[in-house]
Coordinates of C-alpha atoms in Angstrom, one line a residue:
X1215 CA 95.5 116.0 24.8
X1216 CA 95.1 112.7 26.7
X1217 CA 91.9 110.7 25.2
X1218 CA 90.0 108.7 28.1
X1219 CA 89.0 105.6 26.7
X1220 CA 86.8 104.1 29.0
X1221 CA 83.9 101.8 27.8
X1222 CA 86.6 100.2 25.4
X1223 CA 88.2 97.7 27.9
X1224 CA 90.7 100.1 29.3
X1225 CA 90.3 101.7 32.7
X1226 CA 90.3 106.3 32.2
X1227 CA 92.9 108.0 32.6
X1228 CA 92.3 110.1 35.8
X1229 CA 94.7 112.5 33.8
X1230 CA 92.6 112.9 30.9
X1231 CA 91.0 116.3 29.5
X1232 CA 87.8 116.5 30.8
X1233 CA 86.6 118.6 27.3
X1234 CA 82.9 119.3 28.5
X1235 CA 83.8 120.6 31.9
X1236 CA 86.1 122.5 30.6
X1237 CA 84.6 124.1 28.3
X1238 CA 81.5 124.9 30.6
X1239 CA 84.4 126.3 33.4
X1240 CA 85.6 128.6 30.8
X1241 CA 81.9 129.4 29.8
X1242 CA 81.7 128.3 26.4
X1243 CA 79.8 125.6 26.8
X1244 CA 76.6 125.9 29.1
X1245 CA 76.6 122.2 30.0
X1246 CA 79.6 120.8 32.3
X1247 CA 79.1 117.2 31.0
X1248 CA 78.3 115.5 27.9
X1249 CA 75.0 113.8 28.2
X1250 CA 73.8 117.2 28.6
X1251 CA 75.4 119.0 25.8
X1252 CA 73.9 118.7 22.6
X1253 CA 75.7 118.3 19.0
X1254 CA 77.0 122.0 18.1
X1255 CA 74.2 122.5 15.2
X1256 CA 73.1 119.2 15.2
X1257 CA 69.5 121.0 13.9
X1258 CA 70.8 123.3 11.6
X1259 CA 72.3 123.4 8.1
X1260 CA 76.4 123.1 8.0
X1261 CA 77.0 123.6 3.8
X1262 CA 80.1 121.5 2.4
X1263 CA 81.1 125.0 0.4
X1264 CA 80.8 128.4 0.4
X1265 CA 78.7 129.0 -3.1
X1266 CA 76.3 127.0 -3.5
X1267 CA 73.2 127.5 -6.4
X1268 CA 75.1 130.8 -7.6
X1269 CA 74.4 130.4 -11.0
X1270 CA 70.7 129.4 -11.2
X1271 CA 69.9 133.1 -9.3
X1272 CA 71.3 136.4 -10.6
X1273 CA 73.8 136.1 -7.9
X1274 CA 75.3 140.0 -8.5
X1275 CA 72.0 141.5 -6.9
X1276 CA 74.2 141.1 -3.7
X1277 CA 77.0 140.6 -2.0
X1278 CA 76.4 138.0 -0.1
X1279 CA 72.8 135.4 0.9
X1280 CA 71.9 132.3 1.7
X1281 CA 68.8 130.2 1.5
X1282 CA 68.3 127.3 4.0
X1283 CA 66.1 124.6 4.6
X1284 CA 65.9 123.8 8.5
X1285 CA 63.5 121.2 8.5
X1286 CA 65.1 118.9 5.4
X1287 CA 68.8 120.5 6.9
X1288 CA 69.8 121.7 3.3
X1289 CA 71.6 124.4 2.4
X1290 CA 70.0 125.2 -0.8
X1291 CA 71.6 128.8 -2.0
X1292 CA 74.7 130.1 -0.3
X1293 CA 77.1 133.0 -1.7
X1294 CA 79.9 134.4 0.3
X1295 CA 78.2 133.2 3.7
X1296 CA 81.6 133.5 5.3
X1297 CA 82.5 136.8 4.3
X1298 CA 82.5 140.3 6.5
X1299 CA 78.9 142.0 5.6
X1300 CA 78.0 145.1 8.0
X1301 CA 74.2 143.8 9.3
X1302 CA 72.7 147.1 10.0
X1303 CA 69.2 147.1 11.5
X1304 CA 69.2 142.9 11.2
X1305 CA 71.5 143.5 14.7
X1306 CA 68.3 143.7 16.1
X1307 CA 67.8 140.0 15.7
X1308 CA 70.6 139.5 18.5
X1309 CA 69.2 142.4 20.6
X1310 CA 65.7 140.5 20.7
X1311 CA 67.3 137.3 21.8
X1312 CA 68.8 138.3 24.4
X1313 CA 66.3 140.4 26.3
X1314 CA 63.8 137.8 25.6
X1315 CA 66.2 135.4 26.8
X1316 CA 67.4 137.1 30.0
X1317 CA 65.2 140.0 30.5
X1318 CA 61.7 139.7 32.1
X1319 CA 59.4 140.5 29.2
X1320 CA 56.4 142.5 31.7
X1321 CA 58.9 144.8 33.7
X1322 CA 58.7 148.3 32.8
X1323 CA 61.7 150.2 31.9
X1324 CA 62.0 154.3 31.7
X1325 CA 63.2 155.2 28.4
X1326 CA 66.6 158.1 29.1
X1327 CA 67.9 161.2 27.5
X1328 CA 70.6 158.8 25.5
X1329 CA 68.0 156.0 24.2
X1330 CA 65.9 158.7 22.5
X1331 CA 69.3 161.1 20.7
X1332 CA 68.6 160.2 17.7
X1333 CA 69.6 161.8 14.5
X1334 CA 66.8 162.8 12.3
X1335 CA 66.9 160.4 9.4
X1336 CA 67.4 157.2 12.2
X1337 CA 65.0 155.0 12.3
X1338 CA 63.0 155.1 15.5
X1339 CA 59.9 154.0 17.7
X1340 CA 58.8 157.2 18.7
X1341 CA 59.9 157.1 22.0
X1342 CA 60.2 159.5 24.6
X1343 CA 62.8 160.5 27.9
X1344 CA 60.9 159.2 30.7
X1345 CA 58.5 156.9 28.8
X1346 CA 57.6 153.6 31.0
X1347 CA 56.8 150.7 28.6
X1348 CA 57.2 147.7 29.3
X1349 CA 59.9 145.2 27.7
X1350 CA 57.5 143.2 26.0
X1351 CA 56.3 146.8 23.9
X1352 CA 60.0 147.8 23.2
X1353 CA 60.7 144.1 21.6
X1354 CA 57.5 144.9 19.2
X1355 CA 59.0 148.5 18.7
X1356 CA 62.2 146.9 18.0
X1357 CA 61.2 144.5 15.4
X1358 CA 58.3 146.2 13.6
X1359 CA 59.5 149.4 14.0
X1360 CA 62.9 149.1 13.4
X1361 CA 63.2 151.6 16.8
X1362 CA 67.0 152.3 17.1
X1363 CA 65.5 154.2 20.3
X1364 CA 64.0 150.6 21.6
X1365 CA 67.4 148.9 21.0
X1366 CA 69.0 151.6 23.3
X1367 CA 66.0 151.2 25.9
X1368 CA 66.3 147.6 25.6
X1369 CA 70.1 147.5 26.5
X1370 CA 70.2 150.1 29.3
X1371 CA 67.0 148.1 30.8
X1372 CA 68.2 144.7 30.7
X1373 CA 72.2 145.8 31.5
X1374 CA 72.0 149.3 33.3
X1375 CA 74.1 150.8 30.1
X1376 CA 74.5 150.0 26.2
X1377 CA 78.4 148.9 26.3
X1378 CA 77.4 146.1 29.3
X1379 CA 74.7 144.8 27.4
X1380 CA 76.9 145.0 23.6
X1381 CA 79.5 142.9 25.7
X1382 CA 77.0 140.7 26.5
X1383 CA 75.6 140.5 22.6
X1384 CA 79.5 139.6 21.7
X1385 CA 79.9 137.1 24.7
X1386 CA 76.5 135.4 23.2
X1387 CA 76.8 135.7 19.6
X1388 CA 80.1 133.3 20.5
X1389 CA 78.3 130.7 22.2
X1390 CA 75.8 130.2 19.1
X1391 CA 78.7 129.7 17.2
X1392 CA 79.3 133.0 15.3
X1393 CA 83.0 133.3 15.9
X1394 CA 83.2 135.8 13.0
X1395 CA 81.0 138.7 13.8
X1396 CA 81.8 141.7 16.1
X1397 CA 79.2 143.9 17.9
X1398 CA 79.4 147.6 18.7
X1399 CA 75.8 148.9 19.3
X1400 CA 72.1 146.7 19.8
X1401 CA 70.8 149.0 17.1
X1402 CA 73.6 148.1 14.3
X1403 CA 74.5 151.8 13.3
X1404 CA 77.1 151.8 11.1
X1405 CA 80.8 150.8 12.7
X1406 CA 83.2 149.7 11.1
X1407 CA 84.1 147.4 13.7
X1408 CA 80.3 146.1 13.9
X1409 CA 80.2 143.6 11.6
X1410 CA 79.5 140.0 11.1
X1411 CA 79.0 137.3 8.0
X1412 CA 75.9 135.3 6.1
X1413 CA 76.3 132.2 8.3
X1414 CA 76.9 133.9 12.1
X1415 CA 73.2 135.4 11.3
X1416 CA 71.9 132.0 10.0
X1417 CA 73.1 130.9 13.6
X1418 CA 72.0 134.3 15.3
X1419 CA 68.5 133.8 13.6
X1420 CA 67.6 130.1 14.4
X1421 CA 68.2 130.8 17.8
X1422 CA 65.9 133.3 18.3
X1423 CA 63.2 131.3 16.5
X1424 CA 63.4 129.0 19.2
X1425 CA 62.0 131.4 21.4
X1426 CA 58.4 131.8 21.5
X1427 CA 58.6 135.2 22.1
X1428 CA 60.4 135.9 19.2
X1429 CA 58.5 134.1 16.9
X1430 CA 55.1 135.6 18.0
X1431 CA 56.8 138.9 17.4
X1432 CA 58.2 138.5 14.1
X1433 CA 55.2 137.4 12.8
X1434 CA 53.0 140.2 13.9
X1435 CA 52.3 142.7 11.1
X1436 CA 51.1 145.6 13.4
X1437 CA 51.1 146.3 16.6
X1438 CA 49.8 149.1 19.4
X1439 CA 51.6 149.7 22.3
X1440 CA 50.0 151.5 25.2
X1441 CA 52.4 152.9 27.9
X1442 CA 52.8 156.2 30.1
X1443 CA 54.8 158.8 29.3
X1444 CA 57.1 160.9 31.5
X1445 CA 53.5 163.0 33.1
X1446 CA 52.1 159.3 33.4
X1447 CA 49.6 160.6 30.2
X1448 CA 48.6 157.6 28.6
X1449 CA 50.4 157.1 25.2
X1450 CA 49.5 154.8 22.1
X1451 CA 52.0 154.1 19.5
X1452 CA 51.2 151.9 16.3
X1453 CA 54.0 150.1 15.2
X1454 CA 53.6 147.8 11.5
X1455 CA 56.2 145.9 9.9
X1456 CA 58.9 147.1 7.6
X1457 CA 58.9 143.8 5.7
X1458 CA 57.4 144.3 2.3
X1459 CA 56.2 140.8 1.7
X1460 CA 54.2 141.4 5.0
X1461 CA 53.1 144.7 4.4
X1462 CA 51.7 143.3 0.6
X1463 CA 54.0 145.5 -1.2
X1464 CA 55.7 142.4 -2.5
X1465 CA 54.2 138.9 -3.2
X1466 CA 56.2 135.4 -2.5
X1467 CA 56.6 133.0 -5.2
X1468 CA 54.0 130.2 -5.1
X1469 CA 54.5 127.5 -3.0
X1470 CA 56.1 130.3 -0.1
X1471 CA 54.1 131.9 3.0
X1472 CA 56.5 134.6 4.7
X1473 CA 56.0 134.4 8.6
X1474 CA 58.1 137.6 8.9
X1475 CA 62.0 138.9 9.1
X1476 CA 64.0 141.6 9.8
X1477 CA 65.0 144.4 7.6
X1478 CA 68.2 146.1 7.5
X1479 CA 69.4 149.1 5.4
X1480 CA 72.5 152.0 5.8
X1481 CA 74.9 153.0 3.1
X1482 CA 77.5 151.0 4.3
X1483 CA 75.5 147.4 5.0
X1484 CA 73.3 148.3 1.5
X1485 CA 69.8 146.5 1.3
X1486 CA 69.4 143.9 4.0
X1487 CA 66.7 141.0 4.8
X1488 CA 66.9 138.0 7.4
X1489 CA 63.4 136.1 6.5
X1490 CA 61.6 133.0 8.0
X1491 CA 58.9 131.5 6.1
X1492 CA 57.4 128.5 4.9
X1493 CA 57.2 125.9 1.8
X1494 CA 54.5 124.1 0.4
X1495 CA 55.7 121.2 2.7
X1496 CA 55.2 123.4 5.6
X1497 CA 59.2 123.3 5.8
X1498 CA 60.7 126.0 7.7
X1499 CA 63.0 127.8 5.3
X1500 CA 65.4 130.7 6.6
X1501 CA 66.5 133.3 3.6
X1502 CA 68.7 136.2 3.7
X1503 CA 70.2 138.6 1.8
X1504 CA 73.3 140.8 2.3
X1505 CA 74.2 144.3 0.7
X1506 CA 71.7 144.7 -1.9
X1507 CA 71.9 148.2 -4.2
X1508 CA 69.1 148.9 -3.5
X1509 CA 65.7 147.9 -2.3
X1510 CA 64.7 146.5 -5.7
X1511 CA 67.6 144.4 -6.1
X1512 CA 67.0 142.9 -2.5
X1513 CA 63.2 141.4 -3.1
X1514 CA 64.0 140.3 -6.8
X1515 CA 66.8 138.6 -5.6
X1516 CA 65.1 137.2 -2.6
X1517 CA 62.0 136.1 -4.5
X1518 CA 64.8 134.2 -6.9
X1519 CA 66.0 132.4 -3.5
X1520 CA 62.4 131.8 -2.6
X1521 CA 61.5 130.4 -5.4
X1522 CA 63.8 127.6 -5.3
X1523 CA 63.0 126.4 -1.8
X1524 CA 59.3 126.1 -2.7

């Protein structure tokens, strides 16, 4: 590589590496020059290791979690944030961002035949084949719900099919940085090759809270949706949150107010929860926990990782 030095007396090299539009030409930058591209995660937490805070938690109520402070920048629990975890339903994190990002939230999509096969035990919105809602309803469905039938809907509407829209999820997930996750569905159905670690979903996450859209949504503890089905019958769905600190099942240590987050849970991935919520210094603290036992391991070890960003 041939370093331009202009600005320090010398004249550039017309032969130098123009980095910036480069990277933009090759599409993994979005800005061709540099007074447009902001610092790579100049506003989020980078930790200088891989455990950090391990021993003042029980640490073996999961594989892998993290605990960061976005407003102060500090990474204050972190355990394996590098390694492989399988996300489950927390893929829907992705799946939000990106139709908020590129889709138009008040078109109306028809739900098909492949959105709503569903096995029995999945976890769904109560959709129907031929169901017009619009995308704005399906993100609620997707996130409250938990709809593995909205994540479907959602990819076919914004893509045309589901593999279009999970190459897209891959092609994105790269841009934000997470270089060490691998999509296979916008639902996150157990793959093996659908995977991705701790930090990528730190990156995933903070993205989407800078979308409005998002935000409003996660936060929402219930929801009705209104829509027409396939006869153009008016249907009415009520969707509420599968987070138990929102629905009051659990309580947040002192000093924490949960604004909301996204569950996750098959027998491969374990226990799963990607939180937002805030300390007594109205700091905006990002939580998550990977591959619990069970669901009792995942909110006492979450309320351990709370309670030390209070």
């Amino acid at each position: 590589m041939v370093y331009s030095l202009a600005g320090c007396g010398q004249k550039a090299d017309p032969n130098a590496y123009r980095i910036y539009e480069s990277s933009y030409y090759y599409d993994i930058t979005e800005a061709a020059f540099v007074e447009e591209t902001p610092l790579f995660a100049e506003d989020l937490c980078i930790p200088d290791s891989e455990n950090i805070g391990i021993k003042k938690v029980d640490s073996s109520l999961a594989k892998s979690g993290a605990v960061f402070n976005n407003t102060s920048r500090k990474t204050i629990y972190s355990k394996k944030i590098y390694d492989k975890v399988y996300p489950a339903s927390t893929t829907k994190i992705l799946t939000a961002y990106i139709a908020i990002r590129y889709g138009n939230l008040d078109e109306i999509y028809t739900v098909s035949e492949h959105a709503c096969d569903q096995t029995y035990d999945s976890s769904v919105a109560g959709l129907s084949p031929g169901d017009k809602i619009t995308l704005r309803d399906l993100l609620f469905g997707l996130i409250l719900a938990s709809g593995n039938d909205a994540a479907i809907a959602i990819a076919e509407g914004i893509d045309g099919d589901e593999k279009t829209f999970v190459e897209r999820m891959n092609k994105v997930a790269k841009k934000l940085g997470a270089t060490d996750s691998h999509f296979v569905t916008p639902n996150g159905l157990h793959d093996e090759d659908h995977y991705t670690t701790a930090y990528d979903m730190y990156l995933i996450f903070s993205a989407a809270l800078g979308e409005k859209e998002f935000y409003t949504i996660l936060s929402t503890p219930e929801y009705t949706a209104r829509f027409s089905a396939a006869d153009n019958s008016v249907k009415e769905k009520q969707w509420k949150s599968t987070n138990s600190y929102i629905t009051g099942e659990r309580t947040a240590p002192d000093g924490i107010t949960v604004i909301g987050g996204k569950t996750g849970t098959t027998g491969a991935a374990g226990y799963c929860l990607v939180m937002l919520s805030e300390n007594s210094n109205k700091d905006q603290i990002i939580s998550m926990v990977f591959d619990a036992e069970n669901r009792y391991n995942l909110y006492d070890l979450m309320n351990q990782l709370l309670s030390k960003a209070g």
